[in-house]
Amino acid sequence: MKKIIILAFCIIWASMSVFAQTKSRAVLDFDGDGKTDYTVVRTVSGRFIWYSLQSMNGAIGQQWGANNGTASRDRQVPADYDGDGKWDLAVWRPGAQAYFYILQSETNSFLAVPWGTTGDHALVTQDFDGDGKADPTVVRGFGGTGAEVWHILQSTDGYRAVQFGDANQDTPIRGDFDGDGKADIAVYRRNTGNPANTFLVLRSSDGVVQAETFGLFNRDWIIPADFDGDGATDFAVWRGVSAFGDGNWYWKNSSDGTYHSVHYGFQASDVPAPGDYDGDGKTDQAILRPGVPFGAQSVFWVNRSMLGSTGVSWGVGGDNIPAFDLQVR
């Protein structure tokens, strides 16, 4: 069984459309200017400290969530829960009664939402009803046997449960693949599944299941994102630098069905950190190069679609990117 990596992008890191007709929102945009902010999370004395280099507000540090080093640790699930256009710090805490703990940016107030239980998968929370607010979501059955069931607490339309995915074969993923402004229920069928290495999407616009065989689960980071800026998530992977990987980003534009690849990432330690860093509505290829040795300065390298490549020093070795939780490997 492969693991879910931390990008709370997540996140998923990737650009996500709230109202595709009017505006694309960047993942990890904590100041609401339409640009992804350089963000890492550091564990200090069992607590998560979020460090964000925001494009408008500068460097920000905030404690939110706990990490006890076990399976019961908090999961980082940032998103825009209050609909103010800014991402909120949030974690999901497993338990017999699990909770979403959210620091709402609009009012700077704390919100606790009881949702889910230990064993659920909460890294797919996004806006399923299209009102601009992320809906607390858990997937039950992931990593087990039988069917996966999505339990969604929609801010406008209320609770709904949808059976989609096979626990033995599928990993839940994020995205608005049909570009209607509502997140789609979607999974990636792993290399041991049938059909193998396939995106499966239950489109919210028409209820049709879309299948796209793309990528290699045992080699690639599965990073669906909007690379062509049309408001719809594109099928995409990053083939990490290794004996089996070439450091290339591969994606299929939803706008015209064309396939593309870009080489970006050069070291085995690089991890993908896609996001819209220049605010043009298109996801940029980006990686975080962790500092070595542990605690040394880390660097984000970003291939901006408008402004070209840049390197930004932020974080240290040992930090994680919350949007990794939005990615699969």
CSV table of C-alpha atoms in Angstrom, one decimal:
chain,number,residue,atom,x,y,z
A,1,MET,CA,0.0,0.0,0.0
A,2,LYS,CA,1.4,3.3,-1.0
A,3,LYS,CA,1.2,6.3,1.3
A,4,ILE,CA,-0.5,9.6,1.1
A,5,ILE,CA,2.1,12.3,1.3
A,6,ILE,CA,1.9,15.7,2.8
A,7,LEU,CA,0.9,19.0,-0.4
A,8,ALA,CA,-2.9,20.7,2.6
A,9,PHE,CA,-2.9,21.6,-1.0
A,10,CYS,CA,-3.6,20.3,-0.3
A,11,ILE,CA,-2.9,20.0,-2.2
A,12,ILE,CA,-3.8,19.3,-3.8
A,13,TRP,CA,-0.4,21.4,-4.0
A,14,ALA,CA,-2.7,22.6,-7.3
A,15,SER,CA,-5.0,25.4,-8.4
A,16,MET,CA,-8.6,24.9,-7.5
A,17,SER,CA,-11.6,26.6,-9.0
A,18,VAL,CA,-14.4,27.8,-6.7
A,19,PHE,CA,-16.5,29.5,-9.4
A,20,ALA,CA,-14.9,28.4,-12.6
A,21,GLN,CA,-17.0,30.9,-14.7
A,22,THR,CA,-15.4,33.9,-13.0
A,23,LYS,CA,-12.4,33.1,-11.0
A,24,SER,CA,-9.7,30.5,-10.2
A,25,ARG,CA,-8.3,30.4,-6.7
A,26,ALA,CA,-4.8,29.4,-5.9
A,27,VAL,CA,-4.1,26.7,-3.3
A,28,LEU,CA,-2.5,27.8,0.0
A,29,ASP,CA,-3.5,31.4,-0.6
A,30,PHE,CA,-3.7,32.7,2.9
A,31,ASP,CA,-3.9,36.5,2.1
A,32,GLY,CA,-6.5,36.2,-0.7
A,33,ASP,CA,-4.6,37.9,-3.5
A,34,GLY,CA,-4.9,34.9,-5.9
A,35,LYS,CA,-1.4,33.7,-5.5
A,36,THR,CA,-0.1,30.6,-3.7
A,37,ASP,CA,2.0,31.5,-0.6
A,38,TYR,CA,5.2,29.7,0.3
A,39,THR,CA,4.1,27.6,3.2
A,40,VAL,CA,5.7,25.0,5.4
A,41,VAL,CA,4.7,23.3,8.7
A,42,ARG,CA,7.2,22.6,11.4
A,43,THR,CA,6.7,20.3,14.4
A,44,VAL,CA,8.0,22.0,17.6
A,45,SER,CA,7.4,20.3,21.0
A,46,GLY,CA,4.6,18.2,19.6
A,47,ARG,CA,2.8,21.2,18.0
A,48,PHE,CA,2.4,22.3,14.4
A,49,ILE,CA,3.8,25.7,13.6
A,50,TRP,CA,2.7,27.1,10.2
A,51,TYR,CA,5.2,29.4,8.5
A,52,SER,CA,3.8,31.3,5.5
A,53,LEU,CA,5.6,33.8,3.3
A,54,GLN,CA,2.6,35.6,2.0
A,55,SER,CA,2.8,37.7,-1.2
A,56,MET,CA,0.9,40.6,0.4
A,57,ASN,CA,1.4,40.2,4.2
A,58,GLY,CA,5.0,39.0,4.4
A,59,ALA,CA,6.2,36.3,6.8
A,60,ILE,CA,3.6,34.9,9.2
A,61,GLY,CA,4.0,32.2,11.9
A,62,GLN,CA,1.0,30.5,13.6
A,63,GLN,CA,0.6,27.5,15.9
A,64,TRP,CA,-2.2,25.2,14.9
A,65,GLY,CA,-2.6,21.5,15.5
A,66,ALA,CA,-0.7,18.8,17.2
A,67,ASN,CA,1.7,16.0,16.2
A,68,ASN,CA,2.2,13.2,18.6
A,69,GLY,CA,4.3,11.2,16.1
A,70,THR,CA,1.7,8.4,15.8
A,71,ALA,CA,-1.2,7.5,13.6
A,72,SER,CA,-3.5,9.6,15.8
A,73,ARG,CA,-1.7,12.8,14.9
A,74,ASP,CA,-3.6,15.7,13.4
A,75,ARG,CA,-3.8,15.8,9.6
A,76,GLN,CA,-3.3,19.2,7.9
A,77,VAL,CA,-6.4,20.1,5.9
A,78,PRO,CA,-6.2,23.8,5.1
A,79,ALA,CA,-8.8,25.3,2.8
A,80,ASP,CA,-11.2,28.3,2.6
A,81,TYR,CA,-13.9,27.1,5.0
A,82,ASP,CA,-15.5,30.5,5.6
A,83,GLY,CA,-15.7,31.7,2.0
A,84,ASP,CA,-13.7,34.9,2.4
A,85,GLY,CA,-11.3,34.1,-0.4
A,86,LYS,CA,-8.5,33.3,2.0
A,87,TRP,CA,-7.3,29.8,3.0
A,88,ASP,CA,-7.8,28.9,6.7
A,89,LEU,CA,-5.5,26.9,8.9
A,90,ALA,CA,-7.1,23.6,9.7
A,91,VAL,CA,-6.4,20.1,11.0
A,92,TRP,CA,-8.5,17.0,11.3
A,93,ARG,CA,-8.0,15.1,14.6
A,94,PRO,CA,-8.9,11.3,14.4
A,95,GLY,CA,-10.9,9.8,17.2
A,96,ALA,CA,-14.0,7.8,18.0
A,97,GLN,CA,-15.5,11.2,17.3
A,98,ALA,CA,-13.1,13.0,15.0
A,99,TYR,CA,-13.0,16.8,14.6
A,100,PHE,CA,-12.1,19.4,12.1
A,101,TYR,CA,-10.4,22.3,14.0
A,102,ILE,CA,-10.5,25.4,11.9
A,103,LEU,CA,-9.0,28.9,12.4
A,104,GLN,CA,-11.3,31.1,10.3
A,105,SER,CA,-9.5,33.9,8.6
A,106,GLU,CA,-12.6,36.1,8.2
A,107,THR,CA,-13.2,36.5,12.0
A,108,ASN,CA,-10.0,35.1,13.4
A,109,SER,CA,-12.2,32.7,15.4
A,110,PHE,CA,-12.0,29.0,16.2
A,111,LEU,CA,-14.4,26.5,14.8
A,112,ALA,CA,-14.7,22.8,15.8
A,113,VAL,CA,-16.7,20.5,13.5
A,114,PRO,CA,-17.3,17.0,14.6
A,115,TRP,CA,-17.0,14.8,11.5
A,116,GLY,CA,-15.6,11.4,10.9
A,117,THR,CA,-13.9,8.7,13.0
A,118,THR,CA,-10.5,7.1,13.3
A,119,GLY,CA,-9.6,5.2,10.1
A,120,ASP,CA,-11.3,7.7,7.8
A,121,HIS,CA,-9.4,9.7,5.2
A,122,ALA,CA,-9.9,13.4,5.5
A,123,LEU,CA,-7.4,14.8,2.9
A,124,VAL,CA,-10.1,15.4,0.2
A,125,THR,CA,-11.9,18.3,1.9
A,126,GLN,CA,-12.9,20.9,-0.7
A,127,ASP,CA,-16.0,22.8,-2.1
A,128,PHE,CA,-18.5,20.2,-3.3
A,129,ASP,CA,-21.6,22.4,-3.5
A,130,GLY,CA,-20.0,25.4,-5.3
A,131,ASP,CA,-20.7,28.1,-2.7
A,132,GLY,CA,-17.1,29.1,-2.2
A,133,LYS,CA,-16.7,27.3,1.1
A,134,ALA,CA,-14.8,24.1,1.7
A,135,ASP,CA,-17.0,21.3,3.0
A,136,PRO,CA,-15.6,18.9,5.7
A,137,THR,CA,-15.2,15.5,4.1
A,138,VAL,CA,-14.0,12.1,5.0
A,139,VAL,CA,-13.7,8.9,3.0
A,140,ARG,CA,-14.5,5.7,4.9
A,141,GLY,CA,-13.0,2.4,3.8
A,142,PHE,CA,-9.7,3.7,2.3
A,143,GLY,CA,-6.9,1.2,2.9
A,144,GLY,CA,-9.3,-1.6,3.8
A,145,THR,CA,-11.5,-3.8,1.7
A,146,GLY,CA,-14.8,-3.2,-0.1
A,147,ALA,CA,-16.2,0.1,-1.2
A,148,GLU,CA,-15.1,3.6,-0.3
A,149,VAL,CA,-17.9,5.9,0.9
A,150,TRP,CA,-17.5,9.7,0.8
A,151,HIS,CA,-19.2,11.5,3.7
A,152,ILE,CA,-19.6,15.2,2.9
A,153,LEU,CA,-20.9,18.0,5.1
A,154,GLN,CA,-21.9,20.5,2.6
A,155,SER,CA,-22.3,24.1,3.8
A,156,THR,CA,-25.2,24.8,1.5
A,157,ASP,CA,-26.9,21.5,0.6
A,158,GLY,CA,-26.3,19.6,3.9
A,159,TYR,CA,-25.0,16.1,4.4
A,160,ARG,CA,-24.6,13.5,1.6
A,161,ALA,CA,-22.9,10.2,1.3
A,162,VAL,CA,-21.6,8.8,-2.0
A,163,GLN,CA,-20.2,5.4,-2.6
A,164,PHE,CA,-17.3,5.7,-5.0
A,165,GLY,CA,-14.0,3.9,-5.2
A,166,ASP,CA,-12.6,0.5,-4.3
A,167,ALA,CA,-10.6,0.4,-1.1
A,168,ASN,CA,-8.3,-2.3,-2.4
A,169,GLN,CA,-7.4,-0.4,-5.6
A,170,ASP,CA,-8.1,3.3,-5.2
A,171,THR,CA,-6.7,6.4,-3.5
A,172,PRO,CA,-9.1,9.4,-3.1
A,173,ILE,CA,-7.9,12.6,-4.8
A,174,ARG,CA,-9.0,16.2,-5.2
A,175,GLY,CA,-10.1,18.4,-8.1
A,176,ASP,CA,-12.8,20.0,-10.2
A,177,PHE,CA,-12.2,18.0,-13.4
A,178,ASP,CA,-15.3,19.3,-15.3
A,179,GLY,CA,-14.8,22.9,-14.3
A,180,ASP,CA,-18.3,23.6,-13.1
A,181,GLY,CA,-17.1,25.2,-9.8
A,182,LYS,CA,-17.9,22.2,-7.7
A,183,ALA,CA,-15.3,19.6,-6.6
A,184,ASP,CA,-15.7,16.2,-8.1
A,185,ILE,CA,-15.6,12.9,-6.2
A,186,ALA,CA,-12.5,11.2,-7.7
A,187,VAL,CA,-9.9,8.5,-7.1
A,188,TYR,CA,-6.7,7.3,-8.6
A,189,ARG,CA,-6.7,3.5,-9.3
A,190,ARG,CA,-3.2,2.3,-8.4
A,191,ASN,CA,-0.8,0.2,-10.4
A,192,THR,CA,-2.2,-3.0,-8.9
A,193,GLY,CA,-5.8,-2.0,-9.8
A,194,ASN,CA,-7.9,-2.8,-12.9
A,195,PRO,CA,-7.7,-0.7,-15.0
A,196,ALA,CA,-4.3,0.2,-13.5
A,197,ASN,CA,-2.9,3.7,-13.2
A,198,THR,CA,-6.2,5.4,-14.0
A,199,PHE,CA,-8.0,8.5,-12.9
A,200,LEU,CA,-11.7,7.9,-12.1
A,201,VAL,CA,-13.9,10.9,-11.8
A,202,LEU,CA,-17.6,11.2,-10.8
A,203,ARG,CA,-18.3,14.5,-12.5
A,204,SER,CA,-20.6,16.8,-10.6
A,205,SER,CA,-21.9,18.4,-13.7
A,206,ASP,CA,-23.6,15.4,-15.3
A,207,GLY,CA,-23.0,12.4,-13.0
A,208,VAL,CA,-21.0,10.6,-15.6
A,209,VAL,CA,-17.9,8.6,-14.5
A,210,GLN,CA,-14.8,9.7,-16.5
A,211,ALA,CA,-11.8,7.4,-16.8
A,212,GLU,CA,-8.3,8.5,-17.9
A,213,THR,CA,-5.3,6.1,-17.8
A,214,PHE,CA,-2.4,8.4,-17.0
A,215,GLY,CA,0.8,8.1,-15.0
A,216,LEU,CA,2.5,5.3,-13.1
A,217,PHE,CA,1.5,5.0,-9.5
A,218,ASN,CA,4.6,3.2,-8.3
A,219,ARG,CA,6.9,5.9,-9.7
A,220,ASP,CA,4.9,9.1,-10.0
A,221,TRP,CA,3.4,11.7,-7.6
A,222,ILE,CA,-0.2,12.1,-8.6
A,223,ILE,CA,-0.8,15.8,-8.7
A,224,PRO,CA,-3.9,16.8,-10.6
A,225,ALA,CA,-4.0,20.6,-11.1
A,226,ASP,CA,-5.2,23.3,-13.5
A,227,PHE,CA,-2.1,23.9,-15.7
A,228,ASP,CA,-3.9,25.5,-18.6
A,229,GLY,CA,-6.0,28.0,-16.6
A,230,ASP,CA,-9.4,27.0,-17.9
A,231,GLY,CA,-10.9,26.4,-14.4
A,232,ALA,CA,-10.9,22.6,-14.8
A,233,THR,CA,-8.4,20.3,-13.1
A,234,ASP,CA,-6.0,18.5,-15.5
A,235,PHE,CA,-4.8,14.9,-15.2
A,236,ALA,CA,-1.2,15.3,-14.1
A,237,VAL,CA,1.8,13.6,-12.5
A,238,TRP,CA,5.3,14.4,-11.5
A,239,ARG,CA,7.9,11.7,-12.2
A,240,GLY,CA,10.4,12.3,-9.3
A,241,VAL,CA,14.1,12.2,-9.8
A,242,SER,CA,15.3,8.7,-9.2
A,243,ALA,CA,16.7,5.6,-11.0
A,244,PHE,CA,13.1,5.2,-12.3
A,245,GLY,CA,12.1,8.9,-12.7
A,246,ASP,CA,13.2,11.7,-15.0
A,247,GLY,CA,12.0,14.8,-13.0
A,248,ASN,CA,9.4,15.6,-15.7
A,249,TRP,CA,5.9,16.9,-15.1
A,250,TYR,CA,3.3,15.3,-17.4
A,251,TRP,CA,-0.2,16.6,-17.8
A,252,LYS,CA,-3.2,16.6,-20.2
A,253,ASN,CA,-4.8,19.9,-20.8
A,254,SER,CA,-8.6,19.8,-20.2
A,255,SER,CA,-9.1,22.7,-22.5
A,256,ASP,CA,-7.9,21.0,-25.7
A,257,GLY,CA,-6.9,17.4,-24.8
A,258,THR,CA,-3.2,17.9,-25.6
A,259,TYR,CA,-0.4,16.3,-23.7
A,260,HIS,CA,2.5,18.2,-22.3
A,261,SER,CA,5.7,17.7,-20.3
A,262,VAL,CA,8.2,20.0,-18.6
A,263,HIS,CA,11.5,19.0,-16.9
A,264,TYR,CA,11.6,20.6,-13.5
A,265,GLY,CA,13.3,19.1,-10.5
A,266,PHE,CA,16.8,17.8,-10.4
A,267,GLN,CA,17.6,16.1,-7.1
A,268,ALA,CA,16.2,12.9,-5.5
A,269,SER,CA,15.3,14.9,-2.4
A,270,ASP,CA,13.0,17.3,-4.4
A,271,VAL,CA,9.3,17.1,-3.6
A,272,PRO,CA,6.6,18.7,-5.8
A,273,ALA,CA,4.9,21.9,-4.6
A,274,PRO,CA,2.6,23.0,-7.4
A,275,GLY,CA,0.6,26.1,-7.1
A,276,ASP,CA,-0.3,29.4,-8.8
A,277,TYR,CA,2.6,31.5,-7.5
A,278,ASP,CA,2.3,34.3,-10.0
A,279,GLY,CA,-1.5,34.7,-9.9
A,280,ASP,CA,-2.3,34.1,-13.6
A,281,GLY,CA,-4.8,31.3,-13.0
A,282,LYS,CA,-2.5,28.6,-14.1
A,283,THR,CA,-0.7,26.1,-11.9
A,284,ASP,CA,3.1,26.5,-11.9
A,285,GLN,CA,5.5,23.6,-11.7
A,286,ALA,CA,7.3,23.9,-8.4
A,287,ILE,CA,9.4,21.8,-6.0
A,288,LEU,CA,10.7,22.2,-2.5
A,289,ARG,CA,14.3,21.2,-2.0
A,290,PRO,CA,14.7,20.4,1.7
A,291,GLY,CA,17.7,21.8,3.5
A,292,VAL,CA,20.5,19.3,4.2
A,293,PRO,CA,21.6,18.6,6.9
A,294,PHE,CA,18.4,18.5,8.9
A,295,GLY,CA,17.5,22.1,9.9
A,296,ALA,CA,19.4,23.7,7.1
A,297,GLN,CA,17.8,26.3,4.8
A,298,SER,CA,15.3,24.9,2.3
A,299,VAL,CA,14.5,26.4,-1.1
A,300,PHE,CA,11.3,26.5,-3.2
A,301,TRP,CA,12.0,26.4,-6.9
A,302,VAL,CA,9.1,27.6,-9.1
A,303,ASN,CA,8.7,27.6,-12.8
A,304,ARG,CA,6.2,30.5,-13.1
A,305,SER,CA,4.1,30.5,-16.2
A,306,MET,CA,4.3,34.3,-16.6
A,307,LEU,CA,7.6,35.3,-14.9
A,308,GLY,CA,10.0,32.3,-15.4
A,309,SER,CA,12.0,30.3,-12.9
A,310,THR,CA,12.8,31.6,-9.4
A,311,GLY,CA,14.2,30.3,-6.1
A,312,VAL,CA,12.9,31.4,-2.7
A,313,SER,CA,14.5,30.4,0.5
A,314,TRP,CA,11.8,29.3,3.0
A,315,GLY,CA,11.7,26.7,5.7
A,316,VAL,CA,14.3,24.3,6.8
A,317,GLY,CA,15.0,20.6,6.4
A,318,GLY,CA,12.5,18.6,8.3
A,319,ASP,CA,9.5,20.9,7.6
A,320,ASN,CA,6.7,19.6,5.5
A,321,ILE,CA,4.5,21.3,2.9
A,322,PRO,CA,0.8,21.0,3.9
A,323,ALA,CA,-0.2,20.7,0.3
A,324,PHE,CA,1.6,17.3,0.2
A,325,ASP,CA,-1.5,16.0,1.9
A,326,LEU,CA,-3.2,16.8,-1.3
A,327,GLN,CA,-1.0,14.6,-3.3
A,328,VAL,CA,-0.7,10.9,-3.7
A,329,ARG,CA,2.3,8.7,-4.2
